mmCIF file of C-alpha atoms in Angstrom:
data_model
loop_
_atom_site.group_PDB
_atom_site.id
_atom_site.type_symbol
_atom_site.label_atom_id
_atom_site.label_comp_id
_atom_site.label_asym_id
_atom_site.label_seq_id
_atom_site.Cartn_x
_atom_site.Cartn_y
_atom_site.Cartn_z
ATOM 1 C CA UNK A 207 112.575 -156.603 269.140
ATOM 2 C CA UNK A 208 115.168 -154.222 270.573
ATOM 3 C CA UNK A 209 117.914 -155.828 272.615
ATOM 4 C CA UNK A 210 117.857 -154.624 276.203
ATOM 5 C CA UNK A 211 121.006 -153.713 278.106
ATOM 6 C CA UNK A 212 121.886 -155.942 281.018
ATOM 7 C CA UNK A 213 120.362 -154.749 284.284
ATOM 8 C CA UNK A 214 123.000 -154.263 286.941
ATOM 9 C CA UNK A 215 121.962 -154.559 290.569
ATOM 10 C CA UNK A 216 119.575 -157.478 290.091
ATOM 11 C CA UNK A 217 122.075 -160.304 290.238
ATOM 12 C CA UNK A 218 120.669 -163.711 291.079
ATOM 13 C CA UNK A 219 122.567 -164.231 294.307
ATOM 14 C CA UNK A 220 121.411 -165.025 297.804
ATOM 15 C CA UNK A 221 121.781 -162.391 300.491
ATOM 16 C CA UNK A 222 122.409 -163.112 304.157
ATOM 17 C CA UNK A 223 119.092 -163.104 306.065
ATOM 18 C CA UNK A 224 118.248 -159.996 308.081
ATOM 19 C CA UNK A 225 118.165 -160.791 311.803
ATOM 20 C CA UNK A 226 118.031 -159.222 315.253
ATOM 21 C CA UNK A 227 120.788 -156.632 315.630
ATOM 22 C CA UNK A 228 121.039 -155.749 311.943
ATOM 23 C CA UNK A 229 120.646 -152.121 310.884
ATOM 24 C CA UNK A 230 120.166 -150.197 307.651
ATOM 25 C CA UNK A 231 117.824 -149.121 304.884
ATOM 26 C CA UNK A 232 116.746 -152.661 304.076
ATOM 27 C CA UNK A 233 115.584 -153.218 307.654
ATOM 28 C CA UNK A 234 113.676 -149.930 307.504
ATOM 29 C CA UNK A 235 112.064 -151.049 304.240
ATOM 30 C CA UNK A 236 110.836 -154.213 305.972
ATOM 31 C CA UNK A 237 109.455 -152.118 308.832
ATOM 32 C CA UNK A 238 107.699 -149.744 306.435
ATOM 33 C CA UNK A 239 106.108 -152.543 304.401
ATOM 34 C CA UNK A 240 104.969 -154.451 307.486
ATOM 35 C CA UNK A 241 103.328 -151.280 308.790
ATOM 36 C CA UNK A 242 101.499 -151.013 305.467
ATOM 37 C CA UNK A 243 100.224 -154.537 306.087
ATOM 38 C CA UNK A 244 99.017 -153.684 309.593
ATOM 39 C CA UNK A 245 101.933 -155.293 311.435
ATOM 40 C CA UNK A 246 102.980 -152.241 313.423
ATOM 41 C CA UNK A 247 106.615 -151.711 314.302
ATOM 42 C CA UNK A 248 108.682 -148.514 314.842
ATOM 43 C CA UNK A 249 110.592 -147.213 311.804
ATOM 44 C CA UNK A 250 114.013 -147.310 313.429
ATOM 45 C CA UNK A 251 116.077 -149.101 310.809
ATOM 46 C CA UNK A 252 117.176 -151.530 313.535
ATOM 47 C CA UNK A 253 116.124 -155.185 313.625
ATOM 48 C CA UNK A 254 114.594 -155.483 317.116
ATOM 49 C CA UNK A 255 112.888 -158.340 318.954
ATOM 50 C CA UNK A 256 109.591 -156.604 318.214
ATOM 51 C CA UNK A 257 110.353 -156.674 314.491
ATOM 52 C CA UNK A 258 111.326 -160.341 314.764
ATOM 53 C CA UNK A 259 107.907 -161.044 316.312
ATOM 54 C CA UNK A 260 106.085 -159.273 313.470
ATOM 55 C CA UNK A 261 108.160 -161.106 310.864
ATOM 56 C CA UNK A 262 107.186 -164.414 312.469
ATOM 57 C CA UNK A 263 103.509 -163.438 312.272
ATOM 58 C CA UNK A 264 103.915 -162.517 308.603
ATOM 59 C CA UNK A 265 105.738 -165.749 307.791
ATOM 60 C CA UNK A 266 103.094 -167.865 309.518
ATOM 61 C CA UNK A 267 100.252 -166.021 307.764
ATOM 62 C CA UNK A 268 101.882 -166.434 304.349
ATOM 63 C CA UNK A 269 102.919 -170.057 304.905
ATOM 64 C CA UNK A 270 106.643 -169.384 304.890
ATOM 65 C CA UNK A 271 109.195 -171.056 307.175
ATOM 66 C CA UNK A 272 108.739 -169.310 310.546
ATOM 67 C CA UNK A 273 112.274 -168.233 311.439
ATOM 68 C CA UNK A 274 111.884 -164.600 312.470
ATOM 69 C CA UNK A 275 114.637 -163.804 309.969
ATOM 70 C CA UNK A 276 114.083 -162.077 306.641
ATOM 71 C CA UNK A 277 115.675 -164.157 303.905
ATOM 72 C CA UNK A 278 115.296 -163.325 300.210
ATOM 73 C CA UNK A 279 111.993 -165.193 299.883
ATOM 74 C CA UNK A 280 110.447 -163.482 302.917
ATOM 75 C CA UNK A 281 111.768 -160.084 301.835
ATOM 76 C CA UNK A 282 110.252 -160.447 298.377
ATOM 77 C CA UNK A 283 106.929 -161.697 299.734
ATOM 78 C CA UNK A 284 106.703 -158.752 302.176
ATOM 79 C CA UNK A 285 107.293 -156.310 299.321
ATOM 80 C CA UNK A 286 104.871 -158.180 297.074
ATOM 81 C CA UNK A 287 102.109 -158.203 299.698
ATOM 82 C CA UNK A 288 102.540 -154.486 300.391
ATOM 83 C CA UNK A 289 102.505 -153.774 296.659
ATOM 84 C CA UNK A 290 99.267 -155.672 296.218
ATOM 85 C CA UNK A 291 97.712 -153.551 298.964
ATOM 86 C CA UNK A 292 98.996 -150.070 298.104
ATOM 87 C CA UNK A 293 99.613 -150.364 294.351
ATOM 88 C CA UNK A 294 97.384 -148.848 291.661
ATOM 89 C CA UNK A 295 94.450 -151.105 290.794
ATOM 90 C CA UNK A 296 92.131 -151.056 287.792
ATOM 91 C CA UNK A 297 94.487 -149.288 285.368
ATOM 92 C CA UNK A 298 95.980 -151.040 282.327
ATOM 93 C CA UNK A 299 99.547 -150.376 281.292
ATOM 94 C CA UNK A 300 98.655 -150.129 277.598
ATOM 95 C CA UNK A 301 96.162 -147.368 278.406
ATOM 96 C CA UNK A 302 98.793 -145.422 280.334
ATOM 97 C CA UNK A 303 101.176 -145.752 277.379
ATOM 98 C CA UNK A 304 98.477 -144.592 274.969
ATOM 99 C CA UNK A 305 97.886 -141.505 277.107
ATOM 100 C CA UNK A 306 101.617 -140.777 277.296
ATOM 101 C CA UNK A 307 101.899 -140.901 273.499
ATOM 102 C CA UNK A 308 99.340 -138.094 273.152
ATOM 103 C CA UNK A 309 101.873 -135.605 274.514
ATOM 104 C CA UNK A 310 104.618 -136.329 272.005
ATOM 105 C CA UNK A 311 106.490 -133.135 271.217
ATOM 106 C CA UNK A 312 105.433 -131.175 274.309
ATOM 107 C CA UNK A 313 108.473 -129.050 275.240
ATOM 108 C CA UNK A 314 110.587 -129.606 278.326
ATOM 109 C CA UNK A 315 110.779 -127.198 281.235
ATOM 110 C CA UNK A 316 112.300 -127.961 284.615
ATOM 111 C CA UNK A 317 109.403 -127.902 287.068
ATOM 112 C CA UNK A 318 106.831 -128.305 284.285
ATOM 113 C CA UNK A 319 103.692 -130.233 285.208
ATOM 114 C CA UNK A 320 101.203 -129.395 282.422
ATOM 115 C CA UNK A 321 100.899 -129.964 278.646
ATOM 116 C CA UNK A 322 102.378 -126.487 278.150
ATOM 117 C CA UNK A 323 105.708 -127.946 279.299
ATOM 118 C CA UNK A 324 106.793 -130.970 281.317
ATOM 119 C CA UNK A 325 109.821 -132.135 283.197
ATOM 120 C CA UNK A 326 110.307 -135.907 283.433
ATOM 121 C CA UNK A 327 108.511 -136.607 286.693
ATOM 122 C CA UNK A 328 105.857 -133.965 286.044
ATOM 123 C CA UNK A 329 105.048 -135.767 282.802
ATOM 124 C CA UNK A 330 104.782 -139.156 284.518
ATOM 125 C CA UNK A 331 102.657 -137.750 287.324
ATOM 126 C CA UNK A 332 100.338 -135.990 284.858
ATOM 127 C CA UNK A 333 99.841 -139.079 282.685
ATOM 128 C CA UNK A 334 98.976 -141.282 285.654
ATOM 129 C CA UNK A 335 96.667 -138.630 287.086
ATOM 130 C CA UNK A 336 94.691 -138.847 283.835
ATOM 131 C CA UNK A 337 93.875 -142.373 284.989
ATOM 132 C CA UNK A 338 92.967 -141.194 288.502
ATOM 133 C CA UNK A 339 96.221 -142.614 289.853
ATOM 134 C CA UNK A 340 98.352 -140.513 292.178
ATOM 135 C CA UNK A 341 102.148 -140.579 292.112
ATOM 136 C CA UNK A 342 104.607 -138.321 293.970
ATOM 137 C CA UNK A 343 105.947 -135.238 292.205
ATOM 138 C CA UNK A 344 109.651 -136.065 291.853
ATOM 139 C CA UNK A 345 111.560 -138.987 290.324
ATOM 140 C CA UNK A 346 113.293 -139.962 293.559
ATOM 141 C CA UNK A 347 109.971 -140.177 295.423
ATOM 142 C CA UNK A 348 108.331 -142.036 292.539
ATOM 143 C CA UNK A 349 111.179 -144.542 292.800
ATOM 144 C CA UNK A 350 110.098 -145.314 296.365
ATOM 145 C CA UNK A 351 106.713 -146.571 295.132
ATOM 146 C CA UNK A 352 105.779 -149.958 293.734
ATOM 147 C CA UNK A 353 107.647 -153.205 293.272
ATOM 148 C CA UNK A 354 111.140 -153.652 291.859
ATOM 149 C CA UNK A 355 111.227 -155.422 288.490
ATOM 150 C CA UNK A 356 114.153 -156.463 286.331
ATOM 151 C CA UNK A 357 114.514 -155.448 282.702
ATOM 152 C CA UNK A 358 113.355 -158.878 281.611
ATOM 153 C CA UNK A 359 110.163 -158.380 283.616
ATOM 154 C CA UNK A 360 109.326 -154.933 282.221
ATOM 155 C CA UNK A 361 105.754 -154.435 281.029
ATOM 156 C CA UNK A 362 103.997 -151.414 279.488
ATOM 157 C CA UNK A 363 103.141 -148.927 282.217
ATOM 158 C CA UNK A 364 106.162 -149.711 284.395
ATOM 159 C CA UNK A 365 108.408 -146.822 285.434
ATOM 160 C CA UNK A 366 112.051 -146.795 284.338
ATOM 161 C CA UNK A 367 114.596 -144.681 286.197
ATOM 162 C CA UNK A 368 117.961 -143.188 285.337
ATOM 163 C CA UNK A 369 120.789 -141.319 287.032
ATOM 164 C CA UNK A 370 121.250 -138.049 285.152
ATOM 165 C CA UNK A 371 121.829 -134.650 286.751
ATOM 166 C CA UNK A 372 122.280 -135.987 290.294
ATOM 167 C CA UNK A 373 123.023 -139.356 291.951
ATOM 168 C CA UNK A 374 120.190 -141.836 292.389
ATOM 169 C CA UNK A 375 116.866 -141.857 290.575
ATOM 170 C CA UNK A 376 116.872 -138.393 288.991
ATOM 171 C CA UNK A 377 115.069 -139.134 285.697
ATOM 172 C CA UNK A 378 111.980 -141.245 284.998
ATOM 173 C CA UNK A 379 110.016 -142.488 282.008
ATOM 174 C CA UNK A 380 107.045 -144.736 281.214
ATOM 175 C CA UNK A 381 107.916 -148.092 279.664
ATOM 176 C CA UNK A 382 106.038 -148.671 276.395
ATOM 177 C CA UNK A 383 107.233 -152.164 275.433
ATOM 178 C CA UNK A 384 109.933 -153.532 273.094
ATOM 179 C CA UNK A 385 112.703 -151.663 274.898
ATOM 180 C CA UNK A 386 111.064 -148.263 274.380
ATOM 181 C CA UNK A 387 109.809 -145.695 276.875
ATOM 182 C CA UNK A 388 108.101 -142.305 276.841
ATOM 183 C CA UNK A 389 110.045 -139.535 278.507
ATOM 184 C CA UNK A 390 110.130 -135.761 278.802
ATOM 185 C CA UNK A 391 113.716 -135.064 277.750
ATOM 186 C CA UNK A 392 115.538 -131.769 278.209
ATOM 187 C CA UNK A 393 116.775 -131.806 274.589
ATOM 188 C CA UNK A 394 113.685 -132.792 272.581
ATOM 189 C CA UNK A 395 110.744 -132.652 274.970
ATOM 190 C CA UNK A 396 108.371 -135.610 275.219
ATOM 191 C CA UNK A 397 109.538 -138.371 272.905
ATOM 192 C CA UNK A 398 109.795 -142.136 272.574
ATOM 193 C CA UNK A 399 113.262 -143.232 273.702
ATOM 194 C CA UNK A 400 115.094 -146.551 273.569
ATOM 195 C CA UNK A 401 116.775 -148.283 276.485
ATOM 196 C CA UNK A 402 119.444 -149.321 273.983
ATOM 197 C CA UNK A 403 120.525 -145.746 273.273
ATOM 198 C CA UNK A 404 124.025 -145.311 274.762
ATOM 199 C CA UNK A 405 122.931 -142.327 276.853
ATOM 200 C CA UNK A 406 120.126 -144.229 278.578
ATOM 201 C CA UNK A 407 121.966 -147.554 278.674
ATOM 202 C CA UNK A 408 124.834 -146.046 280.658
ATOM 203 C CA UNK A 409 122.541 -144.233 283.095
ATOM 204 C CA UNK A 410 119.920 -146.907 283.783
ATOM 205 C CA UNK A 411 119.141 -147.069 287.509
ATOM 206 C CA UNK A 412 116.217 -149.482 287.872
ATOM 207 C CA UNK A 413 112.514 -150.060 287.291
ATOM 208 C CA UNK A 414 109.380 -150.151 289.432
ATOM 209 C CA UNK A 415 105.911 -151.541 288.844
ATOM 210 C CA UNK A 416 103.122 -149.396 290.268
ATOM 211 C CA UNK A 417 100.183 -150.994 288.437
ATOM 212 C CA UNK A 418 98.691 -154.087 290.056
ATOM 213 C CA UNK A 419 97.682 -156.269 287.119
ATOM 214 C CA UNK A 420 96.501 -159.304 289.049
ATOM 215 C CA UNK A 421 98.402 -161.756 286.843
ATOM 216 C CA UNK A 422 101.372 -162.131 289.196
ATOM 217 C CA UNK A 423 103.773 -161.896 286.230
ATOM 218 C CA UNK A 424 106.154 -159.914 288.393
ATOM 219 C CA UNK A 425 107.122 -163.081 290.232
#
């Protein structure tokens, strides 16, 4: 078993609840996810009375304390519920990994989306499309999909992201298990990489689960 680097940004600390008057990306995320669930609210990034009303409806429906505020538990449950609705169903992570392994050695080309040559996100998109699962074209947009998972929660088929040539999620790979992931790298093309390699360890950005397994192991 390969030792995994510590995941920064997933510290086990409580955040102040989101409430009326708050603004920012996290509020907009709540609005987006609630819209996915049919609880319509404008995507303003501002916590309005209307948003408070929709949060109360969500909390009541999911048997959470009805406060109208989004604490950590409510925030996670909103994301989880949206993931269960819009995530990829009926695809097994081990099958995705098996497909990814078939392209070992395919050369890298920026903008590449076929087995003639791949870039990182083109490779991921192509592999998932083989399983009739659609993902966005670029790493940053792929990072917007799915449910956040920590390194300890990683399962085969999850997406792992790194900060490489630009800030944010600019590189992506497919987690294979045991600290390894398939990636289209600029130096060696498609290969099996390790999260413990210094290059990847220092650039790790986060991970997302896009496959809905039904076992709730992401909790």
